[in-house]
mmCIF file of C-alpha atoms and ligand atoms in Angstrom:
data_model
loop_
_atom_site.group_PDB
_atom_site.id
_atom_site.type_symbol
_atom_site.label_atom_id
_atom_site.label_comp_id
_atom_site.label_asym_id
_atom_site.label_seq_id
_atom_site.Cartn_x
_atom_site.Cartn_y
_atom_site.Cartn_z
ATOM 1 C CA MET A 165 -21.233 1.745 14.774
ATOM 2 C CA LYS A 166 -18.726 4.204 13.340
ATOM 3 C CA ASN A 167 -15.091 3.642 13.529
ATOM 4 C CA ILE A 168 -13.298 6.446 15.141
ATOM 5 C CA LYS A 169 -10.113 5.822 13.026
ATOM 6 C CA ASP A 170 -11.971 6.441 10.001
ATOM 7 C CA TYR A 171 -11.742 10.295 10.639
ATOM 8 C CA ASN A 172 -8.981 12.528 9.802
ATOM 9 C CA LEU A 173 -8.303 15.199 12.381
ATOM 10 C CA ASP A 174 -10.605 17.883 10.581
ATOM 11 C CA GLU A 175 -13.229 15.474 10.124
ATOM 12 C CA LEU A 176 -13.115 14.281 13.796
ATOM 13 C CA LYS A 177 -13.340 17.889 15.003
ATOM 14 C CA GLN A 178 -16.486 18.288 12.776
ATOM 15 C CA GLU A 179 -18.028 15.075 14.038
ATOM 16 C CA LEU A 180 -17.343 16.293 17.564
ATOM 17 C CA ILE A 181 -18.959 19.678 16.990
ATOM 18 C CA SER A 182 -22.106 17.771 15.545
ATOM 19 C CA VAL A 183 -22.529 15.951 18.758
ATOM 20 C CA GLY A 184 -22.197 19.151 20.946
ATOM 21 C CA GLU A 185 -18.546 18.700 21.804
ATOM 22 C CA LYS A 186 -15.508 20.942 21.689
ATOM 23 C CA PRO A 187 -13.448 20.561 18.532
ATOM 24 C CA TYR A 188 -10.042 20.452 20.593
ATOM 25 C CA ARG A 189 -11.239 17.240 22.007
ATOM 26 C CA ALA A 190 -10.367 15.620 18.629
ATOM 27 C CA GLU A 191 -6.663 16.559 19.159
ATOM 28 C CA GLN A 192 -6.847 14.881 22.500
ATOM 29 C CA ILE A 193 -8.362 11.747 21.118
ATOM 30 C CA PHE A 194 -5.888 11.668 18.173
ATOM 31 C CA LYS A 195 -3.076 11.847 20.737
ATOM 32 C CA TRP A 196 -4.522 8.763 22.589
ATOM 33 C CA LEU A 197 -5.027 6.814 19.392
ATOM 34 C CA TYR A 198 -1.972 7.593 17.554
ATOM 35 C CA GLU A 199 0.581 8.401 20.212
ATOM 36 C CA GLU A 200 -0.495 6.597 23.134
ATOM 37 C CA LYS A 201 -2.090 3.870 21.085
ATOM 38 C CA VAL A 202 -4.619 3.016 23.644
ATOM 39 C CA LYS A 203 -7.179 0.141 22.818
ATOM 40 C CA THR A 204 -10.190 1.515 24.843
ATOM 41 C CA PHE A 205 -11.941 4.843 25.281
ATOM 42 C CA GLU A 206 -11.790 4.250 29.058
ATOM 43 C CA GLU A 207 -8.139 4.970 28.961
ATOM 44 C CA MET A 208 -8.515 8.472 27.530
ATOM 45 C CA THR A 209 -8.288 9.845 30.931
ATOM 46 C CA ASN A 210 -8.257 13.608 30.175
ATOM 47 C CA LEU A 211 -11.819 13.362 28.730
ATOM 48 C CA SER A 212 -14.596 13.568 30.985
ATOM 49 C CA LEU A 213 -16.254 10.317 32.015
ATOM 50 C CA GLU A 214 -19.397 11.278 30.260
ATOM 51 C CA LEU A 215 -17.658 11.994 26.912
ATOM 52 C CA ARG A 216 -15.574 8.563 27.094
ATOM 53 C CA LYS A 217 -19.193 6.939 27.644
ATOM 54 C CA LYS A 218 -20.643 8.783 24.699
ATOM 55 C CA LEU A 219 -17.577 7.658 22.590
ATOM 56 C CA GLU A 220 -18.056 4.131 23.752
ATOM 57 C CA GLU A 221 -21.630 4.053 22.859
ATOM 58 C CA ASN A 222 -21.366 5.503 19.393
ATOM 59 C CA TYR A 223 -17.908 4.462 17.897
ATOM 60 C CA THR A 224 -15.728 1.473 17.645
ATOM 61 C CA MET A 225 -11.913 1.381 17.954
ATOM 62 C CA CYS A 226 -11.574 -1.348 15.336
ATOM 63 C CA ASN A 227 -8.793 -3.195 17.270
ATOM 64 C CA TYR A 228 -7.745 -6.243 15.094
ATOM 65 C CA ASN A 229 -7.297 -9.700 16.492
ATOM 66 C CA ILE A 230 -4.232 -11.494 15.113
ATOM 67 C CA LEU A 231 -5.376 -14.733 13.525
ATOM 68 C CA LYS A 232 -2.008 -15.783 12.476
ATOM 69 C CA LYS A 233 1.525 -14.497 12.736
ATOM 70 C CA GLN A 234 4.330 -16.164 10.614
ATOM 71 C CA GLU A 235 8.068 -14.951 10.958
ATOM 72 C CA SER A 236 10.555 -15.337 8.287
ATOM 73 C CA LYS A 237 14.276 -16.245 8.832
ATOM 74 C CA ASP A 238 15.142 -12.662 7.437
ATOM 75 C CA GLY A 239 12.891 -11.096 10.273
ATOM 76 C CA THR A 240 9.910 -10.121 7.993
ATOM 77 C CA ILE A 241 6.603 -10.885 9.686
ATOM 78 C CA LYS A 242 3.431 -11.632 7.986
ATOM 79 C CA TYR A 243 0.112 -11.060 9.880
ATOM 80 C CA LEU A 244 -3.374 -12.329 9.183
ATOM 81 C CA PHE A 245 -5.860 -9.881 10.777
ATOM 82 C CA ASP A 246 -9.454 -10.533 11.654
ATOM 83 C CA VAL A 247 -11.288 -7.302 10.395
ATOM 84 C CA LEU A 248 -14.132 -7.932 12.623
ATOM 85 C CA ASP A 249 -16.753 -8.914 10.020
ATOM 86 C CA GLY A 250 -15.787 -12.446 9.234
ATOM 87 C CA ASN A 251 -13.129 -11.320 6.791
ATOM 88 C CA ALA A 252 -9.229 -11.473 7.169
ATOM 89 C CA ILE A 253 -6.543 -9.274 5.550
ATOM 90 C CA GLU A 254 -2.706 -9.838 5.375
ATOM 91 C CA THR A 255 -0.179 -7.161 6.296
ATOM 92 C CA VAL A 256 3.725 -7.589 6.279
ATOM 93 C CA LEU A 257 6.307 -5.818 8.329
ATOM 94 C CA MET A 258 9.761 -5.802 6.811
ATOM 95 C CA SER A 259 12.999 -4.562 8.724
ATOM 96 C CA TYR A 260 15.633 -2.708 6.824
ATOM 97 C CA HIS A 261 18.661 -1.065 7.925
ATOM 98 C CA HIS A 262 16.971 2.372 7.741
ATOM 99 C CA GLY A 263 13.895 1.204 9.809
ATOM 100 C CA TYR A 264 10.619 -0.683 9.549
ATOM 101 C CA SER A 265 8.449 -0.709 6.502
ATOM 102 C CA ILE A 266 5.012 -2.111 6.441
ATOM 103 C CA CYS A 267 3.052 -3.306 3.320
ATOM 104 C CA VAL A 268 -0.670 -2.757 3.968
ATOM 105 C CA SER A 269 -3.615 -4.100 2.088
ATOM 106 C CA SER A 270 -6.287 -1.657 0.591
ATOM 107 C CA GLN A 271 -9.079 -3.969 -0.377
ATOM 108 C CA ILE A 272 -10.416 -7.465 0.749
ATOM 109 C CA GLY A 273 -9.754 -9.229 -2.580
ATOM 110 C CA CYS A 274 -8.874 -7.358 -5.867
ATOM 111 C CA LYS A 275 -10.683 -6.818 -9.099
ATOM 112 C CA MET A 276 -7.579 -6.370 -11.293
ATOM 113 C CA GLY A 277 -6.866 -9.960 -12.267
ATOM 114 C CA CYS A 278 -3.109 -9.713 -13.001
ATOM 115 C CA LYS A 279 -2.199 -13.214 -14.187
ATOM 116 C CA PHE A 280 1.070 -13.311 -12.072
ATOM 117 C CA CYS A 281 -0.504 -12.293 -8.645
ATOM 118 C CA ALA A 282 -1.701 -14.497 -5.966
ATOM 119 C CA SER A 283 -4.438 -12.065 -4.880
ATOM 120 C CA THR A 284 -6.068 -12.722 -8.169
ATOM 121 C CA GLY A 285 -7.802 -15.884 -7.224
ATOM 122 C CA ILE A 286 -9.620 -14.039 -4.554
ATOM 123 C CA ASN A 287 -13.040 -12.707 -5.178
ATOM 124 C CA PHE A 288 -13.316 -9.036 -4.650
ATOM 125 C CA ILE A 289 -15.359 -8.611 -1.322
ATOM 126 C CA ARG A 290 -15.056 -4.996 -0.360
ATOM 127 C CA ASN A 291 -12.905 -1.918 -0.032
ATOM 128 C CA LEU A 292 -11.239 -1.324 3.451
ATOM 129 C CA SER A 293 -12.183 1.902 5.245
ATOM 130 C CA SER A 294 -9.385 4.444 5.978
ATOM 131 C CA GLY A 295 -9.621 3.347 9.630
ATOM 132 C CA GLU A 296 -9.029 -0.326 8.744
ATOM 133 C CA ILE A 297 -6.102 0.724 6.618
ATOM 134 C CA VAL A 298 -4.618 2.734 9.569
ATOM 135 C CA GLU A 299 -5.380 -0.137 11.966
ATOM 136 C CA GLN A 300 -2.966 -2.354 10.138
ATOM 137 C CA ILE A 301 0.014 -0.139 11.274
ATOM 138 C CA LEU A 302 -1.391 0.295 14.785
ATOM 139 C CA ALA A 303 -1.778 -3.391 15.318
ATOM 140 C CA VAL A 304 1.715 -4.027 14.106
ATOM 141 C CA GLU A 305 3.391 -1.280 16.125
ATOM 142 C CA GLN A 306 1.410 -2.612 19.254
ATOM 143 C CA ASP A 307 2.369 -6.179 18.480
ATOM 144 C CA THR A 308 6.055 -5.536 18.120
ATOM 145 C CA GLY A 309 6.760 -2.332 19.919
ATOM 146 C CA ASN A 310 8.520 -1.067 16.808
ATOM 147 C CA LYS A 311 7.827 2.387 15.245
ATOM 148 C CA ILE A 312 7.127 1.943 11.651
ATOM 149 C CA SER A 313 8.857 4.617 9.459
ATOM 150 C CA ASN A 314 7.661 3.484 5.876
ATOM 151 C CA VAL A 315 4.404 2.511 4.481
ATOM 152 C CA VAL A 316 3.925 0.762 1.048
ATOM 153 C CA PHE A 317 0.386 0.158 -0.285
ATOM 154 C CA MET A 318 1.559 -2.963 -2.031
ATOM 155 C CA GLY A 319 -0.621 -5.621 -0.114
ATOM 156 C CA ILE A 320 -3.826 -6.989 -1.244
ATOM 157 C CA GLY A 321 -5.853 -4.693 -3.558
ATOM 158 C CA GLU A 322 -5.682 -1.791 -6.012
ATOM 159 C CA PRO A 323 -5.208 1.275 -3.786
ATOM 160 C CA LEU A 324 -6.349 3.665 -6.617
ATOM 161 C CA ASP A 325 -9.665 1.574 -6.813
ATOM 162 C CA ASN A 326 -10.294 2.578 -3.318
ATOM 163 C CA TYR A 327 -9.230 5.961 -3.783
ATOM 164 C CA ASP A 328 -11.090 8.173 -1.197
ATOM 165 C CA ASN A 329 -10.337 5.761 1.635
ATOM 166 C CA VAL A 330 -6.697 5.318 0.670
ATOM 167 C CA VAL A 331 -6.173 9.141 0.530
ATOM 168 C CA ASN A 332 -7.849 9.895 3.686
ATOM 169 C CA SER A 333 -5.859 7.188 5.256
ATOM 170 C CA ILE A 334 -2.672 8.942 4.098
ATOM 171 C CA HIS A 335 -4.074 11.979 5.842
ATOM 172 C CA ILE A 336 -4.314 10.271 9.133
ATOM 173 C CA ILE A 337 -0.841 8.384 8.614
ATOM 174 C CA ASN A 338 0.861 11.445 7.661
ATOM 175 C CA HIS A 339 -0.570 13.968 10.083
ATOM 176 C CA PRO A 340 1.917 15.208 12.817
ATOM 177 C CA LYS A 341 -0.868 14.345 15.409
ATOM 178 C CA GLY A 342 -1.769 11.242 13.513
ATOM 179 C CA LEU A 343 0.969 8.550 12.886
ATOM 180 C CA ASN A 344 3.398 11.222 11.837
ATOM 181 C CA ILE A 345 5.054 9.301 9.167
ATOM 182 C CA GLY A 346 6.255 11.699 6.361
ATOM 183 C CA ALA A 347 4.516 11.604 2.985
ATOM 184 C CA ARG A 348 7.917 10.879 1.369
ATOM 185 C CA HIS A 349 7.930 7.687 3.436
ATOM 186 C CA ILE A 350 4.487 6.411 1.993
ATOM 187 C CA SER A 351 4.214 4.807 -1.435
ATOM 188 C CA ILE A 352 1.111 3.929 -3.283
ATOM 189 C CA SER A 353 1.488 1.184 -6.022
ATOM 190 C CA THR A 354 -0.896 0.982 -8.866
ATOM 191 C CA SER A 355 -1.565 -1.206 -11.720
ATOM 192 C CA GLY A 356 -2.411 1.780 -13.817
ATOM 193 C CA LEU A 357 -5.810 3.331 -13.243
ATOM 194 C CA VAL A 358 -5.131 6.380 -15.327
ATOM 195 C CA PRO A 359 -7.805 8.821 -14.353
ATOM 196 C CA LYS A 360 -6.909 8.290 -10.659
ATOM 197 C CA ILE A 361 -3.351 9.002 -11.397
ATOM 198 C CA TYR A 362 -4.407 12.462 -12.740
ATOM 199 C CA LYS A 363 -6.569 12.922 -9.634
ATOM 200 C CA LEU A 364 -3.836 11.912 -7.316
ATOM 201 C CA ALA A 365 -1.542 14.503 -9.013
ATOM 202 C CA GLU A 366 -3.950 17.168 -7.660
ATOM 203 C CA GLU A 367 -3.961 16.081 -4.173
ATOM 204 C CA ASN A 368 -0.738 17.760 -3.115
ATOM 205 C CA ILE A 369 0.634 14.900 -1.114
ATOM 206 C CA GLN A 370 4.135 14.250 -1.459
ATOM 207 C CA CYS A 371 3.896 10.384 -1.519
ATOM 208 C CA THR A 372 5.711 8.281 -3.896
ATOM 209 C CA LEU A 373 3.814 6.779 -6.776
ATOM 210 C CA SER A 374 4.842 3.289 -7.992
ATOM 211 C CA ILE A 375 3.574 2.000 -11.192
ATOM 212 C CA SER A 376 3.341 -1.655 -11.984
ATOM 213 C CA LEU A 377 4.499 -1.596 -15.501
ATOM 214 C CA HIS A 378 5.790 -5.237 -16.070
ATOM 215 C CA ALA A 379 5.882 -5.177 -19.853
ATOM 216 C CA THR A 380 6.938 -2.923 -22.774
ATOM 217 C CA THR A 381 4.388 -3.839 -25.534
ATOM 218 C CA ASN A 382 0.535 -3.424 -25.200
ATOM 219 C CA GLU A 383 0.267 -6.959 -26.472
ATOM 220 C CA LYS A 384 2.394 -8.403 -23.614
ATOM 221 C CA ARG A 385 1.077 -6.006 -20.921
ATOM 222 C CA SER A 386 -2.577 -6.830 -21.777
ATOM 223 C CA GLU A 387 -1.746 -10.559 -21.631
ATOM 224 C CA MET A 388 -0.279 -10.153 -18.053
ATOM 225 C CA MET A 389 -2.559 -7.384 -16.798
ATOM 226 C CA PRO A 390 -6.020 -6.963 -17.974
ATOM 227 C CA VAL A 391 -6.269 -3.301 -17.012
ATOM 228 C CA ASN A 392 -4.109 -2.491 -19.968
ATOM 229 C CA ASN A 393 -7.037 -3.237 -22.199
ATOM 230 C CA THR A 394 -8.692 -0.108 -20.810
ATOM 231 C CA TYR A 395 -5.569 2.067 -20.269
ATOM 232 C CA LYS A 396 -2.813 1.464 -22.847
ATOM 233 C CA ILE A 397 0.917 1.842 -21.961
ATOM 234 C CA GLU A 398 1.042 5.367 -23.887
ATOM 235 C CA GLU A 399 -1.842 6.682 -21.741
ATOM 236 C CA LEU A 400 -0.339 5.348 -18.683
ATOM 237 C CA LEU A 401 2.956 6.913 -19.374
ATOM 238 C CA GLN A 402 1.268 10.262 -20.370
ATOM 239 C CA ALA A 403 -0.515 10.164 -16.875
ATOM 240 C CA CYS A 404 2.876 9.576 -15.301
ATOM 241 C CA LYS A 405 4.456 12.600 -16.986
ATOM 242 C CA ASP A 406 1.579 14.740 -15.957
ATOM 243 C CA TYR A 407 2.130 13.497 -12.314
ATOM 244 C CA ILE A 408 5.940 14.159 -12.362
ATOM 245 C CA ALA A 409 5.305 17.688 -13.753
ATOM 246 C CA LYS A 410 2.753 18.571 -11.166
ATOM 247 C CA THR A 411 4.511 17.072 -8.183
ATOM 248 C CA ASN A 412 8.090 17.148 -9.061
ATOM 249 C CA ARG A 413 8.256 13.626 -7.608
ATOM 250 C CA ARG A 414 10.253 10.713 -9.075
ATOM 251 C CA ILE A 415 8.051 7.663 -10.159
ATOM 252 C CA SER A 416 8.989 4.353 -9.395
ATOM 253 C CA PHE A 417 8.366 1.823 -12.165
ATOM 254 C CA GLU A 418 7.921 -1.913 -11.036
ATOM 255 C CA TYR A 419 8.998 -4.642 -13.464
ATOM 256 C CA ALA A 420 8.527 -8.144 -12.467
ATOM 257 C CA LEU A 421 10.969 -10.327 -14.408
ATOM 258 C CA ALA A 422 9.474 -13.610 -15.685
ATOM 259 C CA LYS A 423 11.501 -16.181 -17.559
ATOM 260 C CA ASP A 424 11.052 -16.199 -21.343
ATOM 261 C CA ASN A 425 8.220 -13.767 -20.938
ATOM 262 C CA ASN A 426 9.642 -10.134 -20.503
ATOM 263 C CA ASP A 427 13.304 -10.646 -19.514
ATOM 264 C CA ASN A 428 15.268 -10.381 -22.682
ATOM 265 C CA LEU A 429 17.352 -7.356 -23.852
ATOM 266 C CA ASP A 430 14.761 -6.433 -26.567
ATOM 267 C CA ASP A 431 12.464 -5.731 -23.616
ATOM 268 C CA ALA A 432 15.041 -3.792 -21.789
ATOM 269 C CA LYS A 433 15.852 -1.739 -25.036
ATOM 270 C CA ARG A 434 11.986 -1.014 -25.268
ATOM 271 C CA LEU A 435 11.798 -0.005 -21.773
ATOM 272 C CA VAL A 436 14.621 2.442 -22.091
ATOM 273 C CA ASN A 437 12.837 4.065 -25.074
ATOM 274 C CA LEU A 438 9.588 4.357 -23.133
ATOM 275 C CA LEU A 439 11.091 5.826 -19.954
ATOM 276 C CA LYS A 440 13.804 8.016 -21.669
ATOM 277 C CA GLY A 441 13.913 11.563 -20.050
ATOM 278 C CA MET A 442 11.397 10.608 -17.301
ATOM 279 C CA LEU A 443 12.207 11.481 -13.689
ATOM 280 C CA CYS A 444 11.954 7.850 -12.714
ATOM 281 C CA HIS A 445 13.618 4.752 -11.148
ATOM 282 C CA VAL A 446 12.977 1.115 -12.174
ATOM 283 C CA ASN A 447 12.545 -1.554 -9.565
ATOM 284 C CA LEU A 448 13.197 -4.955 -10.901
ATOM 285 C CA ILE A 449 11.307 -7.665 -9.153
ATOM 286 C CA PRO A 450 12.298 -11.328 -9.760
ATOM 287 C CA ILE A 451 8.759 -12.707 -10.253
ATOM 288 C CA ASN A 452 7.506 -14.964 -7.551
ATOM 289 C CA LYS A 453 5.902 -18.094 -8.976
ATOM 290 C CA ILE A 454 2.470 -18.520 -7.482
ATOM 291 C CA GLU A 455 0.633 -21.671 -7.132
ATOM 292 C CA ASN A 456 -0.461 -22.950 -10.677
ATOM 293 C CA GLY A 457 1.136 -19.773 -12.042
ATOM 294 C CA ILE A 458 2.267 -19.598 -15.652
ATOM 295 C CA TYR A 459 5.121 -17.265 -14.871
ATOM 296 C CA SER A 460 8.452 -18.218 -13.260
ATOM 297 C CA LYS A 461 11.406 -16.410 -12.043
ATOM 298 C CA ALA A 462 13.756 -15.109 -14.720
ATOM 299 C CA THR A 463 17.578 -16.394 -14.151
ATOM 300 C CA ASN A 464 19.702 -14.411 -11.961
ATOM 301 C CA GLU A 465 21.888 -13.843 -15.080
ATOM 302 C CA ASN A 466 19.116 -12.296 -17.089
ATOM 303 C CA ILE A 467 17.950 -10.186 -14.218
ATOM 304 C CA ILE A 468 21.529 -8.685 -13.835
ATOM 305 C CA LYS A 469 21.896 -8.221 -17.583
ATOM 306 C CA PHE A 470 18.524 -6.480 -17.661
ATOM 307 C CA ARG A 471 19.466 -4.251 -14.723
ATOM 308 C CA ASP A 472 23.009 -3.497 -16.312
ATOM 309 C CA TYR A 473 21.401 -2.647 -19.671
ATOM 310 C CA LEU A 474 19.111 -0.254 -18.142
ATOM 311 C CA ASN A 475 21.732 1.437 -16.001
ATOM 312 C CA GLU A 476 24.093 1.727 -19.057
ATOM 313 C CA HIS A 477 21.309 3.462 -21.053
ATOM 314 C CA GLY A 478 20.446 6.180 -18.584
ATOM 315 C CA ILE A 479 17.660 4.564 -16.550
ATOM 316 C CA VAL A 480 18.482 4.070 -12.830
ATOM 317 C CA ALA A 481 17.409 0.470 -12.034
ATOM 318 C CA THR A 482 17.873 -1.766 -8.937
ATOM 319 C CA ILE A 483 16.871 -5.243 -8.106
ATOM 320 C CA ARG A 484 14.435 -5.393 -5.199
ATOM 321 C CA ARG A 485 15.767 -7.736 -2.336
ATOM 322 C CA GLU A 486 13.320 -10.513 -1.720
ATOM 323 C CA LEU A 487 12.066 -10.605 1.772
ATOM 324 C CA GLY A 488 9.741 -13.016 3.385
ATOM 325 C CA SER A 489 9.713 -15.658 0.660
ATOM 326 C CA ASP A 490 9.800 -18.526 2.935
ATOM 327 C CA ILE A 491 6.650 -17.471 4.473
ATOM 328 C CA ASP A 492 4.745 -16.528 1.278
ATOM 329 C CA ALA A 493 5.139 -12.941 2.227
ATOM 330 C CA ALA A 494 7.120 -11.747 -0.907
ATOM 331 C CA CYS A 495 5.837 -9.543 -3.609
ATOM 332 C CA GLY A 496 2.545 -10.780 -4.998
ATOM 333 C CA GLN A 497 2.381 -13.664 -2.624
ATOM 334 C CA LEU A 498 -0.257 -12.317 -0.320
ATOM 335 C CA ARG A 499 -3.666 -13.931 -0.318
ATOM 336 C CA ARG A 500 -6.598 -13.849 1.921
ATOM 337 C CA LYS A 501 -6.592 -17.182 3.841
ATOM 338 C CA ASN A 502 -9.948 -18.826 4.561
ATOM 339 C CA LEU A 503 -10.991 -18.189 8.090
ATOM 340 C CA LYS A 504 -12.225 -21.556 8.721
HETATM 341 N N1 SAH B 265 -2.534 -3.443 -7.114
HETATM 342 C C1 SAH B 265 -1.176 -2.652 -6.820
HETATM 343 C C2 SAH B 265 -0.516 -3.023 -5.521
HETATM 344 C C3 SAH B 265 -0.457 -4.490 -5.203
HETATM 345 S S1 SAH B 265 0.756 -5.435 -5.670
HETATM 346 C C4 SAH B 265 -0.362 -2.742 -7.974
HETATM 347 O O1 SAH B 265 -0.681 -3.442 -8.925
HETATM 348 O O2 SAH B 265 0.558 -2.122 -8.056
HETATM 349 C C5 SAH B 265 2.257 -4.836 -5.293
HETATM 350 C C6 SAH B 265 3.336 -5.286 -6.321
HETATM 351 O O3 SAH B 265 3.735 -6.482 -6.414
HETATM 352 C C7 SAH B 265 2.961 -4.744 -7.802
HETATM 353 O O4 SAH B 265 4.054 -4.135 -8.630
HETATM 354 C C8 SAH B 265 2.614 -6.099 -8.366
HETATM 355 O O5 SAH B 265 2.683 -6.034 -9.845
HETATM 356 C C9 SAH B 265 3.697 -6.933 -7.820
HETATM 357 N N2 SAH B 265 3.525 -8.406 -7.882
HETATM 358 C C10 SAH B 265 2.354 -9.001 -7.960
HETATM 359 N N3 SAH B 265 2.424 -10.417 -7.993
HETATM 360 C C11 SAH B 265 3.783 -10.552 -8.114
HETATM 361 C C12 SAH B 265 4.571 -11.735 -8.222
HETATM 362 N N4 SAH B 265 3.962 -12.944 -8.247
HETATM 363 N N5 SAH B 265 5.825 -11.537 -8.177
HETATM 364 C C13 SAH B 265 6.522 -10.379 -8.208
HETATM 365 N N6 SAH B 265 5.758 -9.348 -8.072
HETATM 366 C C14 SAH B 265 4.457 -9.293 -8.014
#
């Protein structure tokens, strides 16, 4: 059965036309799904009984079951959702003074193999559909009653490796008749799939692009992130420059600081040279040590020195606040738990 939440508004109109229905029904259905957040077609009371029956027979609503919910002392909540085919995914809700932010997964498992990331031990199983991405937001809003204002694609998976579904999910998340979350409040984080960065620049969506850079030499980056064997730092930064020129949007570079690995002032100096003159911001993440991981957190002293060096040399850098570390929900800690 098709998932009704896989369609953006235009696609749903086309779908309804193809089954002999009027296109304006799509807007009514969108309203029920994303404003009223109903869980059954039966509740869509301004549709005829006949149409509701037709929808029920041909489409699913993809309502997730919560398999596990863990709440951190700082208010962060980690969900394990049953995605209805025997697999499970993790989603994290974070609360900030400016509102609620959700970290969504884009794939079940990941192919990228970054050495510091907990998702690496998981075999890649499949891409999530756009509806399965959107459902993470709906399920969390339904469970907490909170309206989410920011979406970050920083859960499990490489969003640009599931390009079409991720971009389509953004159309649904962003649409005024969909979840109505402004594109500027949506961030895509990538390990650096260069051709997809060029493609994204052409989409004309005003979302924020985050690049997981983490190292300043190709040798070091390839050691930490195998993707760097395919797309070198220079190619990656060229794609970023193109993205900035086309979209006029500031890029956010993520740099996870690991002790005695990439945290000294020579690294900071090289980072300044690489990013000089770019419209960007650096997000420093104290690396989270994963089970059997080879990298451990840089000292606070080094993290602060690193930040100060960047700021003093014209690169705006901030240290990311660690949320949810007591429930394994901090950056890079998400991993699909076994269902059994
Ligand atoms: N695949 C995407 C998005 C998922 S990871 C990407 O690579 O960007 C989201 C962010 O968390 C990335 O910047 C990633 O490099 C970072 N991250 C992964 N593992 C981490 C860890 N153990 N400690 C700190 N940050 C980590």
